[in-house]
mmCIF file of C-alpha atoms in Angstrom:
data_model
loop_
_atom_site.group_PDB
_atom_site.id
_atom_site.type_symbol
_atom_site.label_atom_id
_atom_site.label_comp_id
_atom_site.label_asym_id
_atom_site.label_seq_id
_atom_site.Cartn_x
_atom_site.Cartn_y
_atom_site.Cartn_z
ATOM 1 C CA MET A 71 -17.371 -166.334 98.201
ATOM 2 C CA LYS A 72 -19.361 -163.280 99.246
ATOM 3 C CA THR A 73 -20.768 -160.917 96.636
ATOM 4 C CA ALA A 74 -18.296 -158.121 95.862
ATOM 5 C CA VAL A 75 -20.261 -154.869 96.100
ATOM 6 C CA GLY A 76 -19.489 -151.521 94.488
ATOM 7 C CA LEU A 77 -21.166 -148.309 95.652
ATOM 8 C CA VAL A 78 -21.385 -145.050 93.729
ATOM 9 C CA GLY A 79 -22.596 -142.107 95.815
ATOM 10 C CA VAL A 80 -21.403 -142.032 99.435
ATOM 11 C CA GLY A 81 -23.600 -139.095 100.435
ATOM 12 C CA LEU A 82 -26.008 -138.821 103.367
ATOM 13 C CA MET A 83 -27.892 -141.948 102.305
ATOM 14 C CA GLY A 84 -25.041 -143.826 100.644
ATOM 15 C CA HIS A 85 -22.747 -143.548 103.645
ATOM 16 C CA GLY A 86 -25.231 -145.380 105.839
ATOM 17 C CA ILE A 87 -25.732 -148.015 103.155
ATOM 18 C CA ALA A 88 -21.972 -148.522 102.881
ATOM 19 C CA ARG A 89 -21.556 -148.907 106.651
ATOM 20 C CA ASN A 90 -24.206 -151.624 106.768
ATOM 21 C CA VAL A 91 -23.022 -153.475 103.657
ATOM 22 C CA LEU A 92 -19.610 -153.701 105.327
ATOM 23 C CA GLY A 93 -20.622 -154.131 108.965
ATOM 24 C CA ARG A 94 -23.947 -155.957 109.123
ATOM 25 C CA GLY A 95 -23.536 -157.774 105.824
ATOM 26 C CA GLY A 96 -19.809 -158.419 105.867
ATOM 27 C CA PHE A 97 -19.597 -157.943 102.089
ATOM 28 C CA PRO A 98 -16.398 -156.724 100.426
ATOM 29 C CA LEU A 99 -17.028 -153.147 99.319
ATOM 30 C CA THR A 100 -15.490 -150.760 96.808
ATOM 31 C CA VAL A 101 -16.662 -147.129 96.751
ATOM 32 C CA LEU A 102 -16.136 -144.499 94.069
ATOM 33 C CA ASP A 103 -13.834 -141.623 94.938
ATOM 34 C CA HIS A 104 -15.880 -138.452 94.389
ATOM 35 C CA PRO A 105 -15.785 -134.907 95.813
ATOM 36 C CA GLY A 106 -19.471 -135.190 96.778
ATOM 37 C CA ASN A 107 -18.821 -138.092 99.153
ATOM 38 C CA GLN A 108 -19.125 -137.918 102.908
ATOM 39 C CA PRO A 109 -15.758 -138.583 104.641
ATOM 40 C CA LEU A 110 -14.595 -142.128 103.902
ATOM 41 C CA ASP A 111 -12.233 -142.629 106.854
ATOM 42 C CA ASP A 112 -14.533 -144.958 108.808
ATOM 43 C CA LEU A 113 -15.360 -147.012 105.705
ATOM 44 C CA ILE A 114 -11.719 -147.409 104.740
ATOM 45 C CA ALA A 115 -10.881 -148.392 108.324
ATOM 46 C CA ALA A 116 -13.598 -151.057 108.093
ATOM 47 C CA GLY A 117 -12.067 -152.485 104.920
ATOM 48 C CA ALA A 118 -13.610 -150.570 102.022
ATOM 49 C CA ARG A 119 -11.520 -150.014 98.927
ATOM 50 C CA VAL A 120 -11.674 -146.855 96.822
ATOM 51 C CA ALA A 121 -11.925 -146.834 93.009
ATOM 52 C CA SER A 122 -10.882 -143.886 90.866
ATOM 53 C CA SER A 123 -13.565 -144.332 88.191
ATOM 54 C CA PRO A 124 -16.909 -146.099 87.689
ATOM 55 C CA ALA A 125 -15.207 -148.489 85.264
ATOM 56 C CA ALA A 126 -12.578 -149.443 87.851
ATOM 57 C CA LEU A 127 -15.327 -149.960 90.412
ATOM 58 C CA ALA A 128 -17.307 -152.156 87.996
ATOM 59 C CA ALA A 129 -14.256 -154.300 87.262
ATOM 60 C CA ALA A 130 -14.051 -155.155 90.983
ATOM 61 C CA SER A 131 -17.768 -155.737 91.629
ATOM 62 C CA ASP A 132 -20.419 -158.417 91.184
ATOM 63 C CA MET A 133 -23.137 -155.967 92.244
ATOM 64 C CA ILE A 134 -23.110 -152.181 91.861
ATOM 65 C CA ILE A 135 -25.344 -149.905 93.938
ATOM 66 C CA LEU A 136 -26.027 -146.420 92.593
ATOM 67 C CA CYS A 137 -27.056 -143.757 95.092
ATOM 68 C CA VAL A 138 -26.789 -140.547 93.064
ATOM 69 C CA THR A 139 -29.003 -137.511 92.497
ATOM 70 C CA GLY A 140 -31.058 -138.338 89.427
ATOM 71 C CA SER A 141 -31.233 -139.549 85.824
ATOM 72 C CA PRO A 142 -28.407 -137.409 84.364
ATOM 73 C CA GLN A 143 -26.019 -138.687 87.023
ATOM 74 C CA VAL A 144 -27.144 -142.317 86.599
ATOM 75 C CA GLU A 145 -26.644 -142.115 82.837
ATOM 76 C CA ALA A 146 -23.198 -140.529 83.238
ATOM 77 C CA VAL A 147 -22.039 -143.146 85.760
ATOM 78 C CA LEU A 148 -23.257 -146.041 83.642
ATOM 79 C CA ALA A 149 -22.792 -144.932 80.041
ATOM 80 C CA GLY A 150 -20.394 -141.986 80.204
ATOM 81 C CA GLU A 151 -16.681 -142.041 79.444
ATOM 82 C CA GLY A 152 -14.975 -144.347 81.956
ATOM 83 C CA GLY A 153 -18.400 -145.561 83.015
ATOM 84 C CA VAL A 154 -19.609 -148.798 84.539
ATOM 85 C CA LEU A 155 -20.605 -150.317 81.192
ATOM 86 C CA GLU A 156 -17.004 -150.212 79.973
ATOM 87 C CA ALA A 157 -15.941 -152.845 82.532
ATOM 88 C CA LEU A 158 -19.127 -154.565 83.706
ATOM 89 C CA ARG A 159 -18.552 -158.159 84.804
ATOM 90 C CA PRO A 160 -20.661 -160.764 82.954
ATOM 91 C CA GLY A 161 -23.890 -161.315 84.898
ATOM 92 C CA ALA A 162 -23.260 -158.379 87.250
ATOM 93 C CA VAL A 163 -26.297 -156.661 88.744
ATOM 94 C CA VAL A 164 -26.730 -152.877 88.866
ATOM 95 C CA VAL A 165 -29.100 -151.741 91.624
ATOM 96 C CA ASP A 166 -30.162 -148.143 91.093
ATOM 97 C CA CYS A 167 -31.257 -146.689 94.446
ATOM 98 C CA SER A 168 -31.475 -143.161 93.037
ATOM 99 C CA THR A 169 -34.689 -141.286 92.258
ATOM 100 C CA ALA A 170 -34.834 -141.175 88.473
ATOM 101 C CA MET A 171 -37.135 -140.878 85.469
ATOM 102 C CA PRO A 172 -38.679 -144.255 84.550
ATOM 103 C CA GLU A 173 -38.016 -143.755 80.821
ATOM 104 C CA SER A 174 -34.312 -143.189 81.507
ATOM 105 C CA THR A 175 -34.283 -146.226 83.799
ATOM 106 C CA GLN A 176 -35.670 -148.461 81.060
ATOM 107 C CA LYS A 177 -33.102 -147.109 78.592
ATOM 108 C CA MET A 178 -30.270 -147.779 81.041
ATOM 109 C CA ALA A 179 -31.614 -151.271 81.784
ATOM 110 C CA ALA A 180 -31.407 -152.092 78.073
ATOM 111 C CA ALA A 181 -27.841 -150.744 77.936
ATOM 112 C CA VAL A 182 -26.816 -152.799 80.984
ATOM 113 C CA GLU A 183 -28.370 -155.917 79.465
ATOM 114 C CA ALA A 184 -26.549 -155.309 76.162
ATOM 115 C CA ALA A 185 -23.300 -155.150 78.158
ATOM 116 C CA GLY A 186 -24.016 -158.544 79.751
ATOM 117 C CA GLY A 187 -25.506 -157.415 83.056
ATOM 118 C CA ARG A 188 -28.879 -156.859 84.706
ATOM 119 C CA LEU A 189 -30.493 -153.810 86.290
ATOM 120 C CA LEU A 190 -32.960 -153.364 89.115
ATOM 121 C CA ASP A 191 -34.394 -149.957 89.966
ATOM 122 C CA ALA A 192 -34.649 -149.898 93.754
ATOM 123 C CA PRO A 193 -35.263 -146.358 95.021
ATOM 124 C CA MET A 194 -35.344 -145.773 98.775
ATOM 125 C CA THR A 195 -37.868 -144.322 101.148
ATOM 126 C CA ARG A 196 -37.195 -143.033 104.677
ATOM 127 C CA THR A 197 -34.305 -140.819 105.777
ATOM 128 C CA ALA A 198 -30.536 -140.742 106.302
ATOM 129 C CA ARG A 199 -31.084 -141.842 109.906
ATOM 130 C CA HIS A 200 -32.753 -145.015 108.652
ATOM 131 C CA ALA A 201 -29.880 -145.567 106.203
ATOM 132 C CA HIS A 202 -27.423 -145.551 109.117
ATOM 133 C CA GLU A 203 -29.705 -147.789 111.176
ATOM 134 C CA GLY A 204 -30.058 -150.231 108.269
ATOM 135 C CA THR A 205 -33.859 -149.835 108.127
ATOM 136 C CA LEU A 206 -34.490 -148.295 104.720
ATOM 137 C CA ASN A 207 -37.395 -149.334 102.512
ATOM 138 C CA LEU A 208 -36.741 -150.264 98.875
ATOM 139 C CA LEU A 209 -39.233 -150.205 96.000
ATOM 140 C CA VAL A 210 -37.826 -152.630 93.444
ATOM 141 C CA GLY A 211 -38.606 -152.862 89.754
ATOM 142 C CA GLY A 212 -37.161 -155.680 87.668
ATOM 143 C CA ASP A 213 -36.803 -159.438 87.480
ATOM 144 C CA GLU A 214 -37.851 -161.292 90.637
ATOM 145 C CA ALA A 215 -35.140 -163.942 90.276
ATOM 146 C CA THR A 216 -32.490 -161.215 90.086
ATOM 147 C CA LEU A 217 -33.963 -159.598 93.173
ATOM 148 C CA ARG A 218 -33.739 -162.896 95.063
ATOM 149 C CA GLU A 219 -30.100 -163.202 94.010
ATOM 150 C CA VAL A 220 -29.073 -159.844 95.481
ATOM 151 C CA ARG A 221 -31.473 -159.922 98.434
ATOM 152 C CA PRO A 222 -28.766 -160.826 101.014
ATOM 153 C CA VAL A 223 -26.939 -157.580 100.212
ATOM 154 C CA LEU A 224 -30.140 -155.526 100.244
ATOM 155 C CA ASP A 225 -31.146 -157.049 103.574
ATOM 156 C CA SER A 226 -27.997 -155.615 105.159
ATOM 157 C CA PHE A 227 -29.340 -152.048 104.924
ATOM 158 C CA THR A 228 -33.130 -152.393 104.685
ATOM 159 C CA GLU A 229 -36.180 -153.248 106.741
ATOM 160 C CA ASN A 230 -38.671 -153.692 103.895
ATOM 161 C CA VAL A 231 -38.030 -154.658 100.272
ATOM 162 C CA SER A 232 -41.097 -154.510 98.015
ATOM 163 C CA HIS A 233 -41.144 -155.873 94.465
ATOM 164 C CA VAL A 234 -43.465 -153.452 92.650
ATOM 165 C CA GLY A 235 -43.254 -154.563 89.019
ATOM 166 C CA PRO A 236 -40.912 -154.691 86.010
ATOM 167 C CA VAL A 237 -37.962 -152.384 85.391
ATOM 168 C CA GLY A 238 -38.971 -148.744 85.741
ATOM 169 C CA PHE A 239 -41.807 -149.391 88.168
ATOM 170 C CA GLY A 240 -39.600 -148.888 91.200
ATOM 171 C CA HIS A 241 -38.983 -145.329 90.058
ATOM 172 C CA ARG A 242 -42.626 -144.825 89.112
ATOM 173 C CA MET A 243 -43.650 -145.854 92.610
ATOM 174 C CA LYS A 244 -40.959 -143.679 94.196
ATOM 175 C CA LEU A 245 -42.174 -140.612 92.313
ATOM 176 C CA LEU A 246 -45.721 -141.295 93.484
ATOM 177 C CA HIS A 247 -44.474 -141.785 97.046
ATOM 178 C CA ASN A 248 -42.405 -138.604 97.055
ATOM 179 C CA TYR A 249 -45.212 -136.557 95.562
ATOM 180 C CA VAL A 250 -47.499 -137.593 98.406
ATOM 181 C CA SER A 251 -44.798 -137.200 101.079
ATOM 182 C CA ILE A 252 -43.397 -133.851 99.908
ATOM 183 C CA GLY A 253 -46.885 -132.624 99.012
ATOM 184 C CA PHE A 254 -48.108 -133.335 102.550
ATOM 185 C CA MET A 255 -45.113 -131.547 104.051
ATOM 186 C CA ALA A 256 -45.525 -128.524 101.765
ATOM 187 C CA LEU A 257 -49.208 -128.292 102.690
ATOM 188 C CA LEU A 258 -48.339 -128.435 106.399
ATOM 189 C CA ALA A 259 -45.656 -125.779 105.938
ATOM 190 C CA GLU A 260 -48.105 -123.402 104.300
ATOM 191 C CA ALA A 261 -50.726 -124.087 106.980
ATOM 192 C CA ALA A 262 -48.148 -123.452 109.718
ATOM 193 C CA ALA A 263 -46.996 -120.210 108.110
ATOM 194 C CA SER A 264 -50.605 -119.044 107.739
ATOM 195 C CA ALA A 265 -51.438 -120.030 111.310
ATOM 196 C CA GLU A 266 -48.503 -118.152 112.790
ATOM 197 C CA LEU A 267 -49.251 -115.007 110.788
ATOM 198 C CA ALA A 268 -52.867 -115.241 111.992
ATOM 199 C CA GLY A 269 -51.729 -115.437 115.614
ATOM 200 C CA VAL A 270 -52.470 -119.131 116.140
ATOM 201 C CA ASP A 271 -50.140 -120.918 118.578
ATOM 202 C CA PRO A 272 -48.178 -123.415 116.415
ATOM 203 C CA ALA A 273 -48.009 -125.940 119.265
ATOM 204 C CA VAL A 274 -51.794 -125.876 119.524
ATOM 205 C CA LEU A 275 -52.086 -126.317 115.750
ATOM 206 C CA VAL A 276 -49.838 -129.387 115.842
ATOM 207 C CA ASP A 277 -51.807 -130.836 118.761
ATOM 208 C CA VAL A 278 -55.142 -130.331 116.998
ATOM 209 C CA LEU A 279 -53.855 -131.858 113.741
ATOM 210 C CA ALA A 280 -52.327 -134.818 115.580
ATOM 211 C CA LYS A 281 -55.701 -135.603 117.157
ATOM 212 C CA GLY A 282 -57.595 -135.227 113.900
ATOM 213 C CA GLY A 283 -57.318 -135.535 110.161
ATOM 214 C CA GLY A 284 -53.830 -134.088 109.963
ATOM 215 C CA ALA A 285 -52.165 -136.901 111.908
ATOM 216 C CA GLY A 286 -49.448 -138.978 110.281
ATOM 217 C CA VAL A 287 -45.769 -139.308 109.460
ATOM 218 C CA ALA A 288 -45.643 -135.986 107.604
ATOM 219 C CA LEU A 289 -46.874 -134.128 110.686
ATOM 220 C CA GLN A 290 -44.424 -135.987 112.936
ATOM 221 C CA ARG A 291 -41.554 -134.930 110.670
ATOM 222 C CA MET A 292 -42.741 -131.340 110.270
ATOM 223 C CA ALA A 293 -43.752 -130.678 113.895
ATOM 224 C CA PRO A 294 -40.259 -129.644 115.130
ATOM 225 C CA SER A 295 -40.088 -126.993 112.432
ATOM 226 C CA MET A 296 -43.688 -125.898 112.923
ATOM 227 C CA VAL A 297 -43.267 -125.458 116.686
ATOM 228 C CA ALA A 298 -39.613 -124.579 117.241
ATOM 229 C CA GLY A 299 -38.122 -123.802 113.826
ATOM 230 C CA ASP A 300 -35.999 -126.960 113.867
ATOM 231 C CA ALA A 301 -35.779 -128.206 110.271
ATOM 232 C CA GLY A 302 -33.244 -130.964 110.927
ATOM 233 C CA ALA A 303 -35.765 -133.808 111.244
ATOM 234 C CA VAL A 304 -35.919 -134.117 107.449
ATOM 235 C CA PRO A 305 -32.458 -133.463 105.950
ATOM 236 C CA PHE A 306 -33.827 -133.395 102.395
ATOM 237 C CA THR A 307 -33.059 -130.277 100.376
ATOM 238 C CA LEU A 308 -35.516 -128.153 98.444
ATOM 239 C CA ASP A 309 -33.343 -128.679 95.346
ATOM 240 C CA ASN A 310 -33.944 -132.420 95.585
ATOM 241 C CA ALA A 311 -37.628 -131.982 96.408
ATOM 242 C CA LEU A 312 -38.100 -129.804 93.326
ATOM 243 C CA LYS A 313 -36.232 -132.324 91.184
ATOM 244 C CA ASP A 314 -38.396 -135.209 92.405
ATOM 245 C CA LEU A 315 -41.675 -133.369 91.939
ATOM 246 C CA SER A 316 -40.598 -132.161 88.500
ATOM 247 C CA TYR A 317 -39.953 -135.799 87.593
ATOM 248 C CA PHE A 318 -43.379 -136.731 88.958
ATOM 249 C CA ARG A 319 -45.062 -133.949 87.018
ATOM 250 C CA ALA A 320 -43.368 -135.082 83.796
ATOM 251 C CA MET A 321 -44.500 -138.664 84.445
ATOM 252 C CA ALA A 322 -48.080 -137.530 85.094
ATOM 253 C CA GLU A 323 -48.129 -135.330 82.002
ATOM 254 C CA ALA A 324 -46.761 -138.122 79.802
ATOM 255 C CA ALA A 325 -49.499 -140.447 81.095
ATOM 256 C CA GLY A 326 -52.227 -137.885 80.450
ATOM 257 C CA ALA A 327 -52.927 -137.702 84.194
ATOM 258 C CA PRO A 328 -54.055 -134.555 86.055
ATOM 259 C CA HIS A 329 -51.336 -132.453 87.678
ATOM 260 C CA GLU A 330 -53.052 -129.295 88.946
ATOM 261 C CA ILE A 331 -52.149 -129.878 92.590
ATOM 262 C CA VAL A 332 -48.534 -130.813 91.956
ATOM 263 C CA ASP A 333 -48.249 -127.694 89.783
ATOM 264 C CA GLY A 334 -48.975 -125.593 92.868
ATOM 265 C CA VAL A 335 -46.398 -127.403 94.986
ATOM 266 C CA VAL A 336 -43.813 -127.103 92.214
ATOM 267 C CA ARG A 337 -44.467 -123.341 92.022
ATOM 268 C CA ALA A 338 -43.887 -122.992 95.765
ATOM 269 C CA LEU A 339 -40.654 -124.997 95.615
ATOM 270 C CA THR A 340 -39.476 -123.155 92.504
ATOM 271 C CA GLY A 341 -39.971 -119.826 94.250
ATOM 272 C CA ALA A 342 -37.950 -120.910 97.275
ATOM 273 C CA VAL A 343 -35.142 -122.336 95.142
ATOM 274 C CA ALA A 344 -35.061 -119.275 92.862
ATOM 275 C CA ALA A 345 -34.713 -117.104 95.973
ATOM 276 C CA GLY A 346 -31.486 -118.918 96.835
ATOM 277 C CA HIS A 347 -32.810 -121.490 99.323
ATOM 278 C CA GLY A 348 -32.160 -124.671 97.335
ATOM 279 C CA GLN A 349 -29.957 -126.161 100.048
ATOM 280 C CA ALA A 350 -32.500 -125.483 102.785
ATOM 281 C CA TYR A 351 -34.413 -128.518 104.036
ATOM 282 C CA VAL A 352 -38.070 -129.144 103.220
ATOM 283 C CA PRO A 353 -39.257 -128.246 106.772
ATOM 284 C CA ASP A 354 -37.664 -124.809 106.257
ATOM 285 C CA LEU A 355 -40.687 -124.070 104.063
ATOM 286 C CA VAL A 356 -42.511 -123.131 107.273
ATOM 287 C CA ARG A 357 -40.170 -120.162 107.577
ATOM 288 C CA LEU A 358 -39.778 -119.442 103.865
ATOM 289 C CA LEU A 359 -43.498 -119.354 103.103
ATOM 290 C CA LYS A 360 -44.227 -116.653 105.673
ATOM 291 C CA ARG A 361 -45.120 -113.304 104.173
ATOM 292 C CA PRO A 362 -44.122 -109.992 105.797
#
């Protein structure tokens, strides 16, 4: 009998995960009906079932993957009215692929355990394209034996799965990762805006950076926007970037760690979001940071 999988959050990332759980993995899949989903037609045609509530999804699943926005959504799906915890199967595993606050994750892990299940926090890195290709990276916090148990399902949509510590450490590592990644991209956006306003050819700037200390994945992702104004290489909204960096800042502050640099990035993101650009993608900062 193959593991029955439930998936909450069929958005840009979750849709690719669902396709690979069904197609590459061949696992029976139930997805939650939600207005924020991508179209489900291809998943239903491939055999996915649709549940009307998180509780109904939990009742049909041995393993539940969460791919939602952040901690408030995770807590609502798990512990809210009609939530997963109301119908969790004994021994079921919840795999939280969202980006969430570690303290909330630990609280939810205790609630899942009290309901007879287990929780792994397994946030993703890479992009929606990698989700559809089945080459995501996961940063997993939690029990190693539980991770081994669900690894066949995770392998259907990932390239690398790293066990980074106990519950909550997956989300700690993800916040660190996203701070570095988004911070690099924000820095490049400001440099590109400054260069263009100073009359520097953006293509020359990208070439110089690529041959020197600015080379790397962040530059590769930002280059289309820096040179041609094409922000589609990183379909990650400024709303989400601000949420992630706000989570990181809260984690750093709680640990007594410095946060002067992230404060500057958060101010830049807050300004763009407050100006009505929350649904713009991170590479759009090149355009938004220009001054008249």
